[in-house]
Tab-separated table of C-alpha atoms and ligand atoms in Angstrom:
chain	number	residue	atom	x	y	z
Q	1	MET	CA	0.000	0.000	0.000
Q	2	PRO	CA	1.368	3.468	-0.845
Q	3	ARG	CA	2.326	5.610	2.109
Q	4	LEU	CA	0.021	8.407	3.178
Q	5	PRO	CA	2.114	11.255	1.625
Q	6	GLU	CA	2.080	9.522	-1.773
Q	7	THR	CA	-1.666	8.978	-1.630
Q	8	PHE	CA	-2.084	12.618	-0.598
Q	9	ALA	CA	0.015	13.742	-3.589
Q	10	ALA	CA	-2.003	11.558	-5.976
Q	11	LEU	CA	-5.253	13.027	-4.616
Q	12	TYR	CA	-4.358	16.716	-4.404
Q	13	GLY	CA	-1.593	17.047	-7.017
Q	14	HIS	CA	1.092	18.231	-4.574
Q	15	ALA	CA	3.002	16.830	-1.598
Q	16	PRO	CA	1.724	17.461	1.945
Q	17	ASP	CA	3.621	19.904	4.174
Q	18	GLY	CA	3.823	17.151	6.791
Q	19	VAL	CA	2.083	14.329	8.640
Q	20	TRP	CA	0.725	14.645	12.186
Q	21	SER	CA	-0.820	11.938	14.346
Q	22	ALA	CA	-2.793	11.519	17.550
Q	23	PRO	CA	-3.704	8.450	19.611
Q	24	GLY	CA	-6.935	6.787	20.598
Q	25	ARG	CA	-7.368	6.078	24.304
Q	26	VAL	CA	-8.765	3.691	26.842
Q	27	ASN	CA	-9.939	5.070	30.121
Q	28	LEU	CA	-8.683	2.971	33.033
Q	29	ILE	CA	-11.385	4.312	35.326
Q	30	GLY	CA	-13.554	7.411	35.838
Q	31	GLU	CA	-16.394	6.819	33.382
Q	32	HIS	CA	-19.119	9.385	32.715
Q	33	THR	CA	-17.344	11.695	35.136
Q	34	ASP	CA	-15.853	14.205	32.687
Q	35	TYR	CA	-19.063	16.161	32.132
Q	36	ASN	CA	-19.595	16.149	35.897
Q	37	GLY	CA	-16.361	18.042	36.562
Q	38	GLY	CA	-14.885	14.786	37.878
Q	39	LEU	CA	-11.725	12.736	37.475
Q	40	ALA	CA	-10.686	10.305	34.733
Q	41	LEU	CA	-7.583	8.198	34.163
Q	42	PRO	CA	-7.003	7.469	30.463
Q	43	ILE	CA	-3.948	6.065	28.703
Q	44	ALA	CA	-3.082	6.765	25.053
Q	45	LEU	CA	-3.259	3.716	22.788
Q	46	PRO	CA	-0.505	2.663	20.401
Q	47	HIS	CA	-3.241	2.969	17.741
Q	48	ARG	CA	-3.098	6.382	16.080
Q	49	THR	CA	-4.826	8.465	13.444
Q	50	SER	CA	-2.555	10.209	10.952
Q	51	CYS	CA	-3.340	13.403	9.112
Q	52	ALA	CA	-1.330	14.489	6.069
Q	53	ALA	CA	-1.956	18.179	5.487
Q	54	SER	CA	-0.846	21.234	3.566
Q	55	ALA	CA	-1.673	24.872	4.227
Q	56	ARG	CA	-3.647	26.861	1.682
Q	57	ASP	CA	-3.653	30.617	1.235
Q	58	ASP	CA	-7.428	30.786	0.943
Q	59	ASP	CA	-10.141	29.679	3.413
Q	60	VAL	CA	-11.032	26.390	1.733
Q	61	LEU	CA	-10.859	23.032	3.501
Q	62	ARG	CA	-10.536	19.956	1.304
Q	63	ILE	CA	-11.048	16.871	3.466
Q	64	ALA	CA	-10.693	13.173	2.599
Q	65	SER	CA	-10.067	9.930	4.511
Q	66	LEU	CA	-8.734	6.503	3.588
Q	67	GLN	CA	-11.494	5.061	5.785
Q	68	GLU	CA	-14.441	6.895	4.191
Q	69	GLU	CA	-15.740	7.264	0.625
Q	70	SER	CA	-17.174	10.727	1.107
Q	71	SER	CA	-15.013	13.851	0.956
Q	72	VAL	CA	-15.851	17.520	1.212
Q	73	GLU	CA	-14.765	20.976	0.126
Q	74	VAL	CA	-15.994	23.748	2.392
Q	75	ARG	CA	-14.951	27.270	3.425
Q	76	ILE	CA	-14.231	27.773	7.120
Q	77	ASP	CA	-16.887	30.506	7.369
Q	78	GLU	CA	-19.515	28.056	6.036
Q	79	VAL	CA	-18.884	25.624	8.913
Q	80	ALA	CA	-21.722	25.494	11.471
Q	81	ALA	CA	-23.753	22.966	13.481
Q	82	GLY	CA	-24.233	19.931	11.212
Q	83	GLN	CA	-22.421	21.642	8.335
Q	84	PRO	CA	-20.597	19.829	6.851
Q	85	SER	CA	-22.477	16.711	7.931
Q	86	GLY	CA	-21.019	13.260	8.559
Q	87	TRP	CA	-17.445	12.437	9.410
Q	88	THR	CA	-15.919	15.574	7.826
Q	89	ALA	CA	-17.561	17.648	10.595
Q	90	TYR	CA	-14.873	16.365	12.994
Q	91	VAL	CA	-12.160	17.902	10.785
Q	92	ALA	CA	-13.856	21.105	9.596
Q	93	GLY	CA	-15.066	21.707	13.162
Q	94	VAL	CA	-11.512	21.957	14.452
Q	95	LEU	CA	-10.595	24.790	12.089
Q	96	TRP	CA	-13.899	26.525	12.847
Q	97	ALA	CA	-13.339	26.212	16.619
Q	98	LEU	CA	-9.768	27.492	16.402
Q	99	ARG	CA	-10.966	30.530	14.477
Q	100	GLU	CA	-13.811	31.056	16.991
Q	101	ALA	CA	-11.171	31.031	19.740
Q	102	GLY	CA	-9.343	33.852	17.950
Q	103	TYR	CA	-6.544	31.937	16.247
Q	104	ALA	CA	-5.545	32.972	12.728
Q	105	VAL	CA	-6.123	29.820	10.683
Q	106	ARG	CA	-6.654	29.443	6.928
Q	107	GLY	CA	-7.670	26.580	4.691
Q	108	LEU	CA	-6.058	23.140	4.538
Q	109	ASP	CA	-5.855	20.155	2.255
Q	110	VAL	CA	-6.269	17.109	4.506
Q	111	LEU	CA	-6.022	13.349	4.022
Q	112	VAL	CA	-6.670	11.170	7.062
Q	113	ASP	CA	-5.613	7.601	7.798
Q	114	GLY	CA	-7.100	6.227	11.012
Q	115	ARG	CA	-5.689	3.163	12.757
Q	116	VAL	CA	-7.915	3.559	15.800
Q	117	PRO	CA	-10.923	1.262	15.289
Q	118	LEU	CA	-13.865	3.529	14.388
Q	119	GLY	CA	-16.784	3.635	16.791
Q	120	ALA	CA	-15.279	1.021	19.153
Q	121	GLY	CA	-15.286	3.320	22.169
Q	122	LEU	CA	-11.542	3.857	21.720
Q	123	SER	CA	-11.917	7.495	20.707
Q	124	SER	CA	-11.175	7.525	16.998
Q	125	SER	CA	-13.098	10.810	16.886
Q	126	ALA	CA	-10.733	12.660	19.235
Q	127	ALA	CA	-7.701	11.059	17.560
Q	128	LEU	CA	-8.977	12.489	14.279
Q	129	GLU	CA	-9.670	15.952	15.706
Q	130	CYS	CA	-6.373	16.164	17.561
Q	131	SER	CA	-4.269	15.081	14.568
Q	132	VAL	CA	-5.892	17.897	12.572
Q	133	ALA	CA	-5.458	20.390	15.426
Q	134	ALA	CA	-1.756	19.510	15.665
Q	135	ALA	CA	-1.376	20.091	11.922
Q	136	ALA	CA	-3.190	23.434	12.088
Q	137	SER	CA	-1.105	24.620	15.046
Q	138	ASP	CA	2.172	23.885	13.271
Q	139	LEU	CA	1.164	24.980	9.767
Q	140	PHE	CA	-0.288	28.323	10.885
Q	141	GLY	CA	2.476	29.007	13.401
Q	142	LEU	CA	0.165	28.972	16.426
Q	143	GLY	CA	2.850	27.291	18.583
Q	144	LEU	CA	0.214	25.516	20.673
Q	145	MET	CA	1.836	22.058	20.544
Q	146	GLU	CA	4.857	23.307	22.493
Q	147	SER	CA	3.273	23.886	25.912
Q	148	ALA	CA	0.739	22.204	28.210
Q	149	GLU	CA	-1.445	25.347	28.070
Q	150	GLY	CA	-1.293	25.350	24.281
Q	151	ARG	CA	-2.250	21.698	24.122
Q	152	GLU	CA	-5.143	22.387	26.452
Q	153	ALA	CA	-6.346	25.124	24.081
Q	154	LEU	CA	-6.158	22.661	21.179
Q	155	ALA	CA	-8.057	20.014	23.170
Q	156	THR	CA	-10.757	22.572	23.967
Q	157	ALA	CA	-11.105	23.486	20.287
Q	158	CYS	CA	-11.370	19.782	19.412
Q	159	GLN	CA	-14.091	19.256	22.004
Q	160	ARG	CA	-16.022	22.236	20.592
Q	161	ALA	CA	-15.706	20.722	17.112
Q	162	GLU	CA	-17.240	17.483	18.375
Q	163	ASN	CA	-19.976	19.170	20.456
Q	164	ASP	CA	-20.953	22.103	18.256
Q	165	VAL	CA	-20.256	20.957	14.683
Q	166	ALA	CA	-20.441	17.132	14.764
Q	167	GLY	CA	-23.241	17.378	17.333
Q	168	ALA	CA	-21.934	14.753	19.803
Q	169	PRO	CA	-22.418	16.008	23.383
Q	170	THR	CA	-19.248	14.390	24.789
Q	171	GLY	CA	-17.105	15.603	27.685
Q	172	GLY	CA	-13.467	16.602	27.312
Q	173	MET	CA	-11.654	13.456	28.388
Q	174	ASP	CA	-10.897	12.033	24.954
Q	175	GLN	CA	-9.300	15.176	23.571
Q	176	ALA	CA	-7.310	15.788	26.770
Q	177	ALA	CA	-5.994	12.215	26.608
Q	178	ALA	CA	-4.922	12.595	22.980
Q	179	MET	CA	-3.103	15.850	23.778
Q	180	HIS	CA	-1.497	15.109	27.179
Q	181	CYS	CA	-0.918	11.345	27.652
Q	182	THR	CA	2.707	10.165	27.768
Q	183	PRO	CA	4.294	6.718	27.275
Q	184	ALA	CA	4.227	4.351	30.289
Q	185	HIS	CA	1.878	6.696	32.189
Q	186	ALA	CA	-1.824	7.116	32.785
Q	187	LEU	CA	-3.155	10.664	32.812
Q	188	ARG	CA	-4.997	11.773	35.941
Q	189	LEU	CA	-7.335	14.337	34.527
Q	190	ASP	CA	-9.317	16.756	36.652
Q	191	CYS	CA	-12.179	17.775	34.394
Q	192	ARG	CA	-13.252	20.681	36.626
Q	193	ASP	CA	-10.109	22.756	36.174
Q	194	GLY	CA	-8.354	20.830	33.378
Q	195	ALA	CA	-5.395	19.968	35.645
Q	196	THR	CA	-3.418	16.887	34.606
Q	197	SER	CA	-0.776	14.738	36.251
Q	198	GLN	CA	1.132	11.691	35.072
Q	199	VAL	CA	0.711	8.416	36.986
Q	200	PRO	CA	3.309	5.683	36.312
Q	201	PHE	CA	1.575	2.827	34.444
Q	202	ASP	CA	4.186	0.298	33.458
Q	203	LEU	CA	2.525	-3.081	33.652
Q	204	GLU	CA	5.366	-4.891	31.912
Q	205	ALA	CA	7.487	-4.569	35.045
Q	206	HIS	CA	4.819	-6.613	36.868
Q	207	GLY	CA	4.378	-9.232	34.094
Q	208	VAL	CA	0.856	-7.938	33.600
Q	209	VAL	CA	-1.037	-6.881	30.482
Q	210	LEU	CA	-3.971	-4.595	29.801
Q	211	LEU	CA	-6.186	-6.427	27.324
Q	212	VAL	CA	-8.686	-4.408	25.291
Q	213	THR	CA	-11.676	-6.273	23.865
Q	214	ASP	CA	-13.632	-4.527	21.120
Q	215	THR	CA	-17.043	-6.191	21.467
Q	216	ARG	CA	-18.031	-5.035	17.949
Q	217	ALA	CA	-21.450	-4.292	19.452
Q	218	SER	CA	-22.882	-1.239	17.739
Q	219	HIS	CA	-23.691	1.580	20.108
Q	220	ALA	CA	-26.748	2.706	18.165
Q	221	LEU	CA	-28.522	3.679	21.385
Q	222	ALA	CA	-25.566	5.636	22.585
Q	223	ASP	CA	-26.329	9.179	21.430
Q	224	GLY	CA	-29.782	9.620	22.948
Q	225	GLN	CA	-28.862	7.709	26.094
Q	226	TYR	CA	-25.671	9.711	26.539
Q	227	GLY	CA	-27.632	12.955	26.382
Q	228	ALA	CA	-30.210	11.558	28.818
Q	229	ARG	CA	-27.469	10.688	31.353
Q	230	ARG	CA	-26.001	14.169	31.054
Q	231	ASP	CA	-29.431	15.705	31.609
Q	232	SER	CA	-29.970	13.579	34.741
Q	233	CYS	CA	-26.630	14.693	36.156
Q	234	GLU	CA	-27.377	18.360	35.470
Q	235	LYS	CA	-30.771	17.988	37.095
Q	236	ALA	CA	-29.299	16.293	40.174
Q	237	ALA	CA	-26.600	18.975	40.480
Q	238	ASP	CA	-29.298	21.673	40.233
Q	239	LEU	CA	-31.391	20.032	42.942
Q	240	LEU	CA	-28.323	19.731	45.172
Q	241	GLY	CA	-27.428	23.377	44.559
Q	242	VAL	CA	-23.989	22.729	43.059
Q	243	GLU	CA	-22.457	23.405	39.656
Q	244	PHE	CA	-21.206	19.846	39.133
Q	245	LEU	CA	-21.876	16.523	40.884
Q	246	ARG	CA	-18.131	16.585	41.597
Q	247	ASP	CA	-18.900	19.258	44.178
Q	248	VAL	CA	-20.728	16.789	46.453
Q	249	VAL	CA	-17.839	14.291	46.549
Q	250	GLY	CA	-16.644	14.102	50.157
Q	251	ARG	CA	-20.059	14.884	51.634
Q	252	PRO	CA	-21.914	12.026	53.354
Q	253	LEU	CA	-23.367	10.090	50.408
Q	254	ASP	CA	-26.581	9.083	52.229
Q	255	GLU	CA	-27.483	12.698	52.897
Q	256	THR	CA	-26.809	13.648	49.277
Q	257	LEU	CA	-28.989	10.829	47.976
Q	258	ASP	CA	-31.780	11.548	50.487
Q	259	ALA	CA	-32.018	15.055	49.043
Q	260	LEU	CA	-32.949	13.691	45.596
Q	261	PRO	CA	-36.575	13.028	44.674
Q	262	ASP	CA	-36.451	9.733	42.801
Q	263	ASP	CA	-34.599	6.456	42.640
Q	264	GLU	CA	-33.229	6.948	39.146
Q	265	LEU	CA	-31.567	10.279	40.000
Q	266	ARG	CA	-30.196	8.735	43.188
Q	267	ARG	CA	-28.600	5.854	41.287
Q	268	ARG	CA	-27.134	8.130	38.603
Q	269	THR	CA	-25.664	10.375	41.276
Q	270	ARG	CA	-24.320	7.447	43.312
Q	271	HIS	CA	-22.444	6.192	40.246
Q	272	VAL	CA	-20.823	9.557	39.563
Q	273	VAL	CA	-19.807	10.203	43.174
Q	274	THR	CA	-18.442	6.710	43.878
Q	275	GLU	CA	-16.721	6.579	40.476
Q	276	ILE	CA	-14.829	9.819	41.155
Q	277	ASP	CA	-13.631	8.320	44.462
Q	278	ARG	CA	-12.504	5.170	42.663
Q	279	VAL	CA	-10.201	7.153	40.358
Q	280	ASP	CA	-7.930	8.298	43.161
Q	281	ALA	CA	-8.198	4.867	44.771
Q	282	VAL	CA	-6.800	3.377	41.526
Q	283	VAL	CA	-4.085	6.054	41.401
Q	284	ASP	CA	-3.031	5.104	44.956
Q	285	ALA	CA	-3.148	1.367	44.204
Q	286	LEU	CA	-1.025	1.878	41.079
Q	287	ARG	CA	1.545	3.862	43.058
Q	288	ASP	CA	1.619	0.991	45.614
Q	289	GLY	CA	1.869	-1.656	42.864
Q	290	ASP	CA	-1.289	-3.285	44.289
Q	291	LEU	CA	-2.857	-4.741	41.151
Q	292	ASP	CA	-5.337	-6.859	43.101
Q	293	GLU	CA	-6.823	-3.641	44.419
Q	294	VAL	CA	-6.813	-2.047	40.926
Q	295	GLY	CA	-8.705	-5.111	39.672
Q	296	ARG	CA	-11.277	-4.912	42.483
Q	297	LEU	CA	-11.863	-1.249	41.695
Q	298	PHE	CA	-12.309	-2.065	37.968
Q	299	VAL	CA	-15.047	-4.561	38.852
Q	300	ALA	CA	-16.722	-2.138	41.271
Q	301	SER	CA	-16.714	0.490	38.514
Q	302	HIS	CA	-18.261	-1.944	36.056
Q	303	GLU	CA	-21.019	-2.939	38.485
Q	304	SER	CA	-21.789	0.722	39.162
Q	305	LEU	CA	-21.989	1.486	35.421
Q	306	ARG	CA	-24.136	-1.607	34.847
Q	307	ASP	CA	-26.557	-1.280	37.756
Q	308	ASP	CA	-26.638	2.391	38.775
Q	309	TYR	CA	-25.792	4.222	35.552
Q	310	GLU	CA	-27.282	1.574	33.228
Q	311	VAL	CA	-24.928	2.049	30.289
Q	312	SER	CA	-23.559	-1.492	29.940
Q	313	CYS	CA	-24.902	-4.203	27.613
Q	314	THR	CA	-24.866	-7.988	27.206
Q	315	GLU	CA	-21.549	-8.027	25.338
Q	316	LEU	CA	-19.683	-5.814	27.832
Q	317	ASP	CA	-21.028	-7.799	30.789
Q	318	LEU	CA	-19.978	-11.042	29.113
Q	319	VAL	CA	-16.369	-9.855	28.680
Q	320	VAL	CA	-16.166	-8.761	32.308
Q	321	ASP	CA	-17.782	-11.907	33.704
Q	322	THR	CA	-15.554	-14.131	31.578
Q	323	ALA	CA	-12.393	-12.234	32.516
Q	324	VAL	CA	-13.177	-12.431	36.223
Q	325	ALA	CA	-14.063	-16.141	35.964
Q	326	GLN	CA	-10.716	-16.732	34.215
Q	327	GLY	CA	-8.765	-15.169	37.070
Q	328	ALA	CA	-8.076	-11.679	35.715
Q	329	PHE	CA	-7.251	-9.081	38.397
Q	330	GLY	CA	-10.365	-7.284	37.204
Q	331	ALA	CA	-12.207	-5.985	34.146
Q	332	ARG	CA	-14.660	-3.243	33.219
Q	333	MET	CA	-16.399	-1.597	30.322
Q	334	THR	CA	-14.567	1.515	29.102
Q	335	GLY	CA	-15.901	4.515	27.173
Q	336	GLY	CA	-19.493	5.637	26.980
Q	337	GLY	CA	-21.043	2.154	26.961
Q	338	PHE	CA	-23.892	0.419	25.056
Q	339	GLY	CA	-21.240	-1.496	23.127
Q	340	GLY	CA	-17.686	-0.484	22.348
Q	341	SER	CA	-14.827	-1.940	24.360
Q	342	ALA	CA	-13.951	-3.501	27.711
Q	343	ILE	CA	-10.563	-3.738	29.444
Q	344	SER	CA	-9.133	-6.599	31.499
Q	345	LEU	CA	-6.080	-6.543	33.738
Q	346	VAL	CA	-4.477	-9.956	33.348
Q	347	ARG	CA	-1.180	-11.790	33.918
Q	348	ALA	CA	0.867	-11.897	30.689
Q	349	ASP	CA	0.873	-15.700	30.830
Q	350	ASP	CA	-2.935	-15.777	30.883
Q	351	VAL	CA	-3.633	-13.443	27.937
Q	352	ASP	CA	-4.085	-16.106	25.253
Q	353	ARG	CA	-6.275	-18.253	27.486
Q	354	LEU	CA	-8.454	-15.271	28.380
Q	355	SER	CA	-8.785	-14.075	24.760
Q	356	SER	CA	-9.884	-17.560	23.702
Q	357	ALA	CA	-12.336	-17.856	26.582
Q	358	ILE	CA	-13.917	-14.512	25.618
Q	359	GLU	CA	-14.192	-15.623	21.969
Q	360	GLU	CA	-15.755	-18.894	23.034
Q	361	ALA	CA	-18.259	-17.214	25.341
Q	362	PHE	CA	-19.328	-14.899	22.497
Q	363	ALA	CA	-19.658	-17.805	20.058
Q	364	GLN	CA	-21.779	-19.719	22.546
Q	365	ALA	CA	-24.038	-16.709	23.010
Q	366	ARG	CA	-24.245	-16.345	19.190
Q	367	LEU	CA	-22.717	-12.862	19.306
Q	368	THR	CA	-20.440	-11.292	16.674
Q	369	ALA	CA	-16.840	-12.378	17.282
Q	370	PRO	CA	-15.014	-9.801	19.438
Q	371	VAL	CA	-11.427	-8.625	18.853
Q	372	SER	CA	-8.958	-8.581	21.763
Q	373	PHE	CA	-5.501	-6.982	21.807
Q	374	ALA	CA	-2.929	-6.050	24.432
Q	375	VAL	CA	-2.027	-2.352	24.713
Q	376	THR	CA	0.689	-0.267	26.329
Q	377	ALA	CA	0.424	3.350	27.427
Q	378	SER	CA	1.643	5.424	24.482
Q	379	GLY	CA	2.410	8.999	23.463
Q	380	PRO	CA	0.350	12.099	22.615
Q	381	ALA	CA	-0.418	14.057	19.434
Q	382	GLN	CA	2.740	15.012	17.580
Q	383	ARG	CA	4.289	15.838	14.226
Q	384	ASP	CA	5.590	12.568	12.728
C	401	LIG	P1	-15.140	6.554	18.808
C	401	LIG	O1	-14.588	7.918	19.047
C	401	LIG	O2	-15.318	5.785	20.061
C	401	LIG	O3	-14.359	5.775	17.801
C	401	LIG	P2	-17.309	8.102	17.787
C	401	LIG	O4	-18.694	7.773	17.382
C	401	LIG	O5	-17.095	9.154	18.801
C	401	LIG	O6	-16.608	6.734	18.227
C	401	LIG	O7	-16.475	8.547	16.526
C	401	LIG	C1	-16.430	7.729	15.368
C	401	LIG	C2	-16.645	8.615	14.155
C	401	LIG	O8	-15.487	9.463	13.971
C	401	LIG	C3	-16.746	7.832	12.864
C	401	LIG	O9	-18.066	7.361	12.664
C	401	LIG	C4	-16.358	8.899	11.857
C	401	LIG	O10	-17.425	9.794	11.634
C	401	LIG	C5	-15.261	9.662	12.587
C	401	LIG	N1	-13.917	9.134	12.277
C	401	LIG	C6	-13.023	8.651	13.162
C	401	LIG	N2	-11.884	8.256	12.536
C	401	LIG	C7	-12.065	8.502	11.221
C	401	LIG	C8	-11.265	8.318	10.045
C	401	LIG	N3	-10.043	7.786	10.111
C	401	LIG	N4	-11.792	8.698	8.865
C	401	LIG	C9	-13.021	9.235	8.806
C	401	LIG	N5	-13.824	9.421	9.856
C	401	LIG	C10	-13.368	9.073	11.065
C	402	LIG	MG1	-15.531	9.473	20.090
């Protein structure tokens, strides 16, 4: 297969100015906490999305992908909610959001090659946005890739692209992970103030592997349900008189829940509050090298997402149950839920046995065959 720059040249009639890339992510713990001002703990995947790009001296964006048939040509000032529609919104939205934030950007020719599985809950959307943002920063001399503050500004623009142009009401975790994660570390992300810190995450030293299982279950329900969960959290925060549910962490949980009028709101709130606590518990356990405790916290997180937040599904539960039955330290769904991927913490020697057991369990349940792969914590968006 020709390399991306050659394909770019064949498509646009000139060489790209460069190639930039950004990673997908898995979140170790802290699910559905980002839009509650909470904590999350993602790692960057070795899987990346590349963006070959060249600067134009007009305002036109030409956007194509090796993964999609459709392409688009649009001026930055024509970009708006749902315009362009489809996958190109994730790219055009980034340039629009950077301009909205006051940065001097012009048009680009863009060709994307994504190696993050699309729609598997591994954040191919943020990998796409952040690879484009990195290209724009370098090509228009914005200098934002060179500092943590600059990267935060790029992540914010990428989140706006996803929320306001692509129309997906996601929190900021995915973009922050793609911009700030470093190799052999998890990123402790405080979504209230954007603060980040690096937590050593080097499983190899312990002979342990993080196994990702893409269940291949479509998350067709995801969009409406995601919005409904966000609405519940906003409503609960309103009723409790705080800006974010994060603000009631540390208060007696019983009293918080007693102040809410119905069982559903109580369960949603209990998930968010206990999940935020579990993030720092995992950070502590990782610092102590206590993987049994990390595993227990993974399972507690999964049960909370399944029973209180109600965003799991048959396939995700089956991965977790199988992993636990096979002696994994622990396992949980990761990402928004309703399909997508699960993670298992497992001894290196047990990986093949666990992958086979998961495949077998899916075959027995007559479910689409899942795909499992081991991952290591990798690096952030960069120029390649
Ligand atoms: P996830 O981020 O978990 O993979 P999303 O639904 O948030 O799932 O984003 C997936 C969407 O992002 C795809 O349906 C597509 O619109 C867009 N996308 C991601 N990567 C690419 C790519 N390489 N080429 C074209 N579109 C992409
Ligand atoms: Mg996404």
